[in-house]
Coordinates of C-alpha atoms in Angstrom, one line a residue:
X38 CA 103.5 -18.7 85.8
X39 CA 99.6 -18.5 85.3
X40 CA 97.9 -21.4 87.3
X41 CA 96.3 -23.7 84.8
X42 CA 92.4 -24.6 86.0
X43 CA 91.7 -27.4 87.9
X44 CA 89.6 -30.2 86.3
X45 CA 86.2 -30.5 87.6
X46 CA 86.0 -33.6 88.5
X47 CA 83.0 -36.0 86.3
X48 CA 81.5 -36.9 89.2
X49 CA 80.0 -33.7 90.5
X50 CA 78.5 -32.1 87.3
X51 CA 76.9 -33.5 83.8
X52 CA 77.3 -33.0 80.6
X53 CA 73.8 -31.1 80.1
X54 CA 75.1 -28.8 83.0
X55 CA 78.6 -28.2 81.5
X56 CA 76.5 -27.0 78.2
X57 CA 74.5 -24.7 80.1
X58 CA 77.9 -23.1 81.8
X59 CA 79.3 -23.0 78.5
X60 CA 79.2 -19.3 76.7
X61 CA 77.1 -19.0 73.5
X62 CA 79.6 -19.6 70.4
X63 CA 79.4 -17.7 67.6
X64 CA 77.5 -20.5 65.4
X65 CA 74.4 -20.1 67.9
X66 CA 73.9 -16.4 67.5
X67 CA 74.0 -17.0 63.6
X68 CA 71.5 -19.7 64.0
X69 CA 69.1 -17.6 66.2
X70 CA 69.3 -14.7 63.5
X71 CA 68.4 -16.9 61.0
X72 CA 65.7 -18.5 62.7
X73 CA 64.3 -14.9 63.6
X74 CA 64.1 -14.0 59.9
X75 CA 62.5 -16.8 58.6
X76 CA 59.8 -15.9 61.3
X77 CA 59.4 -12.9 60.5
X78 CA 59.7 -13.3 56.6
X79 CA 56.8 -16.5 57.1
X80 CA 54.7 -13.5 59.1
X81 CA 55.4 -10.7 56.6
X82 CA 54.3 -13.5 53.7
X83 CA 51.2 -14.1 55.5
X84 CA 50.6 -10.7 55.8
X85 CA 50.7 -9.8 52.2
X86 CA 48.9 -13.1 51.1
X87 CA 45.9 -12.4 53.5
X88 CA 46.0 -8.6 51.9
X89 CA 45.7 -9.8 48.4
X90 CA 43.1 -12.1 48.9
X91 CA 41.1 -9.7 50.8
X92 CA 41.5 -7.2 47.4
X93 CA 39.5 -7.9 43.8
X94 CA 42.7 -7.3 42.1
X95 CA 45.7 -8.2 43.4
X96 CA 48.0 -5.5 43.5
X97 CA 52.5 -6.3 44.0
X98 CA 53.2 -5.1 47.7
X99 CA 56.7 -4.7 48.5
X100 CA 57.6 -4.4 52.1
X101 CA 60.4 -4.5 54.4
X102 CA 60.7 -5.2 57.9
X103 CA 63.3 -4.2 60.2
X104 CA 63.0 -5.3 63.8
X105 CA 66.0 -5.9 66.2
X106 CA 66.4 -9.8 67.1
X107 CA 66.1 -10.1 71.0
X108 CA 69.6 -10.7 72.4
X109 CA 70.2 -13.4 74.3
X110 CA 72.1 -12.4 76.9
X111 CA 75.2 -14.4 77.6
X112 CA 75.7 -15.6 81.7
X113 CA 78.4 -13.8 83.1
X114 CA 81.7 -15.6 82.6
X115 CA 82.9 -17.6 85.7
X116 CA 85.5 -16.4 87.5
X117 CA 88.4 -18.2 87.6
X118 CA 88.8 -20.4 90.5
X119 CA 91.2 -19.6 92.8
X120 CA 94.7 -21.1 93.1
X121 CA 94.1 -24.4 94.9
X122 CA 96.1 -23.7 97.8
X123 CA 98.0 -27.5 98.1
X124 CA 96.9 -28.0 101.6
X125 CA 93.0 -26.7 101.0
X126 CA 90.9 -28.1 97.9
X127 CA 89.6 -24.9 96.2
X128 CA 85.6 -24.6 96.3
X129 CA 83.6 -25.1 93.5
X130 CA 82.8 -22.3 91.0
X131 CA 79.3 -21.3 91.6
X132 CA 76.4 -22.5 88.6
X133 CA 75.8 -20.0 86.1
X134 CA 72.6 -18.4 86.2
X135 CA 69.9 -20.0 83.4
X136 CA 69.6 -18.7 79.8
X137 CA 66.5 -16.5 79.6
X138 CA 64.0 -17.8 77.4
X139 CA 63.7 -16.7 73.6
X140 CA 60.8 -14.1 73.9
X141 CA 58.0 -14.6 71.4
X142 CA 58.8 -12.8 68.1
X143 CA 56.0 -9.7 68.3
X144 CA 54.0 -9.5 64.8
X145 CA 54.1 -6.4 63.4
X146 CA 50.9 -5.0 62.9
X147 CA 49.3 -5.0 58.9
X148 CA 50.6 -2.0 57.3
X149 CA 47.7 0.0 55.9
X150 CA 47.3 0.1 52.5
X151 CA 49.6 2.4 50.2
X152 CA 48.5 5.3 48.6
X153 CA 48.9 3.1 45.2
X154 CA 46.8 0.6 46.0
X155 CA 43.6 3.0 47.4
X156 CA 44.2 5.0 44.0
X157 CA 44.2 1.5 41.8
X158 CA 40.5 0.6 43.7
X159 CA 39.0 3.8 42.9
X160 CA 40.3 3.7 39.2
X161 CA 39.0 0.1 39.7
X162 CA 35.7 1.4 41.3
X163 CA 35.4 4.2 38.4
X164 CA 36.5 1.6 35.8
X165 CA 33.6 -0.5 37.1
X166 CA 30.8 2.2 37.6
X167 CA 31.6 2.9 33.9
X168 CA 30.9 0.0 32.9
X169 CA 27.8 -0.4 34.6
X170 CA 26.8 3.0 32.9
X171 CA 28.1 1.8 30.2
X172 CA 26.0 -1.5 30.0
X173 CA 22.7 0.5 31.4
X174 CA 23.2 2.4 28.4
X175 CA 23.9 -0.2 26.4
X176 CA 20.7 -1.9 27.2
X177 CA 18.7 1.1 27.0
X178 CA 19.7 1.7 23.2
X179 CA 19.0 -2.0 22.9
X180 CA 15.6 -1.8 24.4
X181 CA 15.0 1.2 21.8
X182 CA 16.1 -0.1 19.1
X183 CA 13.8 -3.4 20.2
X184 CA 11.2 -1.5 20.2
X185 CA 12.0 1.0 17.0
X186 CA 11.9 -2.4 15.5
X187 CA 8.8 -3.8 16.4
X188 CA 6.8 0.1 15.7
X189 CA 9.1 -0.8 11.8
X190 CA 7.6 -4.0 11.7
X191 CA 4.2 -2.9 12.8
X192 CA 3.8 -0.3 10.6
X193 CA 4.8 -2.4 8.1
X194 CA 2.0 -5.1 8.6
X195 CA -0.2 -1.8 8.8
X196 CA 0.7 -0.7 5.5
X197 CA 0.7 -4.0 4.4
X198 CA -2.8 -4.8 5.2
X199 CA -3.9 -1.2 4.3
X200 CA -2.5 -1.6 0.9
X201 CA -4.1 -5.3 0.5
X202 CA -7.5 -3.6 1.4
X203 CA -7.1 -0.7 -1.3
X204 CA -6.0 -3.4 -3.8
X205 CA -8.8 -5.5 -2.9
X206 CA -11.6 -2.2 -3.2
X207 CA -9.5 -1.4 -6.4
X208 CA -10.5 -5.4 -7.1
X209 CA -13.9 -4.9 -6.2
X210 CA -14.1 -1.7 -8.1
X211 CA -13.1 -3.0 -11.2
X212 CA -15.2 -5.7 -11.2
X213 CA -18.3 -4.2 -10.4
X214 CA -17.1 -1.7 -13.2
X215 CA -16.7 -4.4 -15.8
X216 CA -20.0 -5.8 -14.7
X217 CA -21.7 -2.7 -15.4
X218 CA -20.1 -2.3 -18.6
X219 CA -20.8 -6.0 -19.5
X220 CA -24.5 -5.2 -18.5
X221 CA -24.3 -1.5 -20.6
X222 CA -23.0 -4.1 -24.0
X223 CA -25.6 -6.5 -23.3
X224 CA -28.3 -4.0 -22.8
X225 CA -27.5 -2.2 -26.0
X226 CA -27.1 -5.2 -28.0
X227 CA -30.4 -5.6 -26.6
X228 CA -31.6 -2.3 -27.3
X229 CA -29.9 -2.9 -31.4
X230 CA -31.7 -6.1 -31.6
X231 CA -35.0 -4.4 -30.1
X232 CA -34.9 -1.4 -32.7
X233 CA -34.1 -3.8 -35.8
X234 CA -36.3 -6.0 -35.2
X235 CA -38.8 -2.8 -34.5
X236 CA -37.5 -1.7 -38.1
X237 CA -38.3 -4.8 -39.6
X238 CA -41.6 -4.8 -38.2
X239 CA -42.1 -1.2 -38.9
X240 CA -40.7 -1.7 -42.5
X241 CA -43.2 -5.0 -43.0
X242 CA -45.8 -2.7 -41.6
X243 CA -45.4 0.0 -43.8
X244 CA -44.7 -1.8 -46.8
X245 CA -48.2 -3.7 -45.6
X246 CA -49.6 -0.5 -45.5
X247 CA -48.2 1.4 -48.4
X248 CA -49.6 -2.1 -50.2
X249 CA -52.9 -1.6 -48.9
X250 CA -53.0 2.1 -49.8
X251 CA -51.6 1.5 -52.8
X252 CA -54.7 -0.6 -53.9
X253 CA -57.0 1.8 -52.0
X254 CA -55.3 4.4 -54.1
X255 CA -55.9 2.4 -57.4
X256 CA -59.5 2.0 -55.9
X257 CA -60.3 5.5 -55.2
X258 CA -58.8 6.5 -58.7
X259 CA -60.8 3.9 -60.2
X260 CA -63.9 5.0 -58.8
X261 CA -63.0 8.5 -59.2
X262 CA -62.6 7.7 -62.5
X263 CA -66.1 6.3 -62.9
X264 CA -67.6 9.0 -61.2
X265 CA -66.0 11.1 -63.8
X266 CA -66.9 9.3 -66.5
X267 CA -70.5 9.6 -65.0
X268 CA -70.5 13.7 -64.8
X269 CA -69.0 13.9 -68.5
X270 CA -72.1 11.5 -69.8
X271 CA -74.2 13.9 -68.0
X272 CA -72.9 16.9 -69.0
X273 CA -72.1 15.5 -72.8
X274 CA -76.2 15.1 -73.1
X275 CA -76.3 19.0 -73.7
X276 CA -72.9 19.2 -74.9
X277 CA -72.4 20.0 -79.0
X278 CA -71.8 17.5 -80.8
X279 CA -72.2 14.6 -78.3
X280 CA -74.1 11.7 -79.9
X281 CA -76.6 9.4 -77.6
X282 CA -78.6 10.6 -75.0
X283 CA -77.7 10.6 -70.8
X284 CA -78.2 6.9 -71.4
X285 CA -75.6 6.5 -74.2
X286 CA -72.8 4.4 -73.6
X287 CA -69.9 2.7 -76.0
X288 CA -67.5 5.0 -77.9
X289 CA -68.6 8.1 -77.3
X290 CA -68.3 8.0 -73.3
X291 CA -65.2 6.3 -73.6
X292 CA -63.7 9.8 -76.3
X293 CA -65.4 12.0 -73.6
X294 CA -62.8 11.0 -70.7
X295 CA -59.3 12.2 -70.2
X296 CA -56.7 10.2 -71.4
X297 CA -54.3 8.0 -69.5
X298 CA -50.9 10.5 -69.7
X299 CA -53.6 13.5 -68.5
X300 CA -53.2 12.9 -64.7
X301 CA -49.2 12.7 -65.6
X302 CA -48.9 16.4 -67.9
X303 CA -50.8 17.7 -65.0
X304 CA -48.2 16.7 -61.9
X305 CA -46.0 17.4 -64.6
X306 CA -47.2 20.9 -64.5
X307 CA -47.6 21.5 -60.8
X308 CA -44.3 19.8 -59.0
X309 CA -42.1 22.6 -60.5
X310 CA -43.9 24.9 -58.1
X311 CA -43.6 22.9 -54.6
X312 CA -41.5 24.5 -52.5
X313 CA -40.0 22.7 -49.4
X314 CA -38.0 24.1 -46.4
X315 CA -37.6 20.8 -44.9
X316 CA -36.8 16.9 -45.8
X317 CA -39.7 14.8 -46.2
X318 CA -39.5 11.7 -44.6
X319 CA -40.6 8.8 -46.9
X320 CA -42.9 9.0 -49.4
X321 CA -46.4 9.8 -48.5
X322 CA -49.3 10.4 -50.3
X323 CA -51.8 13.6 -51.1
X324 CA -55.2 13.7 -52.8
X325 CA -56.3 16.8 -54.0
X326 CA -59.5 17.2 -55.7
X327 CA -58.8 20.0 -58.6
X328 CA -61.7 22.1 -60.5
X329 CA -61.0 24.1 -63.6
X330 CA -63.2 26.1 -66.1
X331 CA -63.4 24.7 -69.6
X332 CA -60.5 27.2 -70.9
X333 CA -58.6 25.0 -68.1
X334 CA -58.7 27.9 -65.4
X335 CA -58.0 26.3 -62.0
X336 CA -61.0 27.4 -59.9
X337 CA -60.4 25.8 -56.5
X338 CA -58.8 23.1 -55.1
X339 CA -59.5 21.1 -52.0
X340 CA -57.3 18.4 -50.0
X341 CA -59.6 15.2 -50.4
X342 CA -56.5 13.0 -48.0
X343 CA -53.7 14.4 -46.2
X344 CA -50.6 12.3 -46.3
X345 CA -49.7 12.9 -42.6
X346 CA -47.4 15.4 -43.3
X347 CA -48.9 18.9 -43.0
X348 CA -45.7 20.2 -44.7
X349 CA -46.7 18.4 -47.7
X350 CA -49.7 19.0 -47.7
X351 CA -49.7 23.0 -47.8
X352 CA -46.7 22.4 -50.5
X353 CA -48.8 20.9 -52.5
X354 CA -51.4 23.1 -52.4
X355 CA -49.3 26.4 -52.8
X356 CA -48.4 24.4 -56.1
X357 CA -51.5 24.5 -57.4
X358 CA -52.0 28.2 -56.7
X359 CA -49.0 29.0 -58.3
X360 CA -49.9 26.7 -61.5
X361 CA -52.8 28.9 -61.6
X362 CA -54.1 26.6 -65.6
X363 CA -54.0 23.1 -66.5
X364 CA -53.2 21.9 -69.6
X365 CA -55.6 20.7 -72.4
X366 CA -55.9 17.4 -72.5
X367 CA -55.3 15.1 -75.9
X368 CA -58.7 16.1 -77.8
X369 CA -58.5 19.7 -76.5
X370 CA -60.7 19.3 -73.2
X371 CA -60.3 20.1 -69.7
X372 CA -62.4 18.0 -67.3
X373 CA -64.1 20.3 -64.6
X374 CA -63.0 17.9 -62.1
X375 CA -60.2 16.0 -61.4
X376 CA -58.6 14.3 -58.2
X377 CA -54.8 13.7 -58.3
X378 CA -52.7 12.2 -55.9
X379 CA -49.4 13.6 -55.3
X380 CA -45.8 12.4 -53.7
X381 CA -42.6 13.9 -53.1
X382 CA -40.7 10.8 -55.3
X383 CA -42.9 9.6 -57.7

């Protein structure tokens, strides 16, 4: 039969030394596993966490790490004591050798950085240099259009101010137009006034004078009359039939001059033949001294006062050419001289 194992007695070993002689169970291997994992899973998590903070964007890492958990080797199991012979105590087993101590879980060094993740930081990069580009450019076409506006906006108060100056010469133009025109009205009303009130001087002046010359005219014929009067009462002292002397007076001088309608039958006879080219202006006056032989021949004729219009005059006296004879007067005589004064409207 198989010798069953002595007990060691309590008194030569402890309780801590009959742990350590004890083999590992199967509970402590699982528990040393375990405890490796979390380790390692705590290292792998600090890993990745120190990688993403590291990055601008995070980016899901997924790694796996497999690394062999250190063996504890188990001391060798004690050989069986030997049969206690009855007479001789057996010897005690020898101590089993220490457990080696748990070696210090080796960190795996940081993976480097997938292909994924360098691709995602140049996109990122790009992404980012675009729009950088994009805002340069972005603030360029601001910065024109900024300043597009402000050449808009000066151009504008350009135009502006060039229009207000042409609207202001325009302005200026116009009044100094209506000004001129005011002073053109002002100076022809003027002007109107002037040459009416000329014309009403003029007028009272020549009414004045064609007054005056009318009496001067009644004078004259007067006179001329007396002086005619005169050369008939000297001529009538050798004349047939004449009674008185030179000195004689009364009747007989009054029947030897012409008769009041005389001076009338003879214009009468004469303004058929004026001729005029022109208009005479007003009505002016010509004297004209006439001499005729007694058969009432006209023998010459002589302007005694022009009227001031030498057109008239010559009329006139082309008239009396033409007439060539006067007309006898009332009693059948033709005074040897007479002076007549002719107008274009009598």
């Amino acid at each position: 039969m198989t010798p069953r194992p002595q007990p060691v007695p309590t008194t030569m070993m402890s309780a801590r030394q009959a742990d350590l002689l004890r083999p590992p169970s199967a509970d402590s291997h699982g528990l040393g596993v375990s405890l490796a994992l979390l380790i390692h899973l705590g290292l792998v998590g600090a890993l990745t966490w120190s990688v993403q903070w590291r990055s601008e964007e995070p980016q899901p890492v997924a790694a796996e790490l497999w690394a062999a958990v250190p063996q504890v080797a188990a001391p060798p199991a004690p050989e069986p004591p030997p049969t206690p012979e009855p007479t001789q105590e057996p010897e005690p087993a020898p101590l089993p050798p220490p457990p080696a101590p748990t070696p210090e879980p080796v960190r795996a060094p940081a993976p480097p950085p997938p292909v994924a993740d360098r691709e995602a930081e140049i996109a990122l990069e790009k992404r980012r240099e675009a729009e950088r580009q994009a805002r340069k450019e972005e603030e360029r076409l601001q910065a024109r259009r900024e300043k597009e506006r402000q050449e808009k906006l000066q151009a504008e108060r350009e135009r502006a101010e060039e229009l207000a100056q042409q609207k202001a010469l325009k302005e200026k133009a116009a009044k100094e137009k209506a000004a001129k025109e005011q002073a053109a009205r002002e100076k022809a009303a003027k002007e109107k006034s002037d040459k009416e009130r000329q014309a009403r001087e003029d007028a009272t002046r020549d009414k004045a004078a064609k007054e005056k010359a009318a009496r001067e005219e009644s004078a004259r014929a007067e006179k001329l009359r007396q002086e005619q009067i005169q050369r008939m009462q000297a001529q009538l002292g050798g004349v047939p039939g004449a009674t008185g002397g030179p000195q004689s007076s009364g009747r007989d001088l009054r029947d030897a001059a012409p008769s009041a309608a005389y001076a009338g039958r003879i214009k009468a006879r004469i303004k058929p033949n004026i001729v005029l080219t022109e208009q005479v202006p007003g009505n002016p006056v010509a004297e004209v001294e006439v001499r005729a032989a007694p058969d009432g021949t006209i023998l010459g004729r002589r302007l005694v006062k022009s009227s001031g219009n030498g057109d008239w005059d010559d009329a006139v006296l082309r008239a009396i050419d033409r007439t060539g004879m006067l007309p006898r007067d009332t009693d059948g005589r033709i005074p040897p001289t007479l002076l007549i004064a002719f107008k274009p409207y009598d």
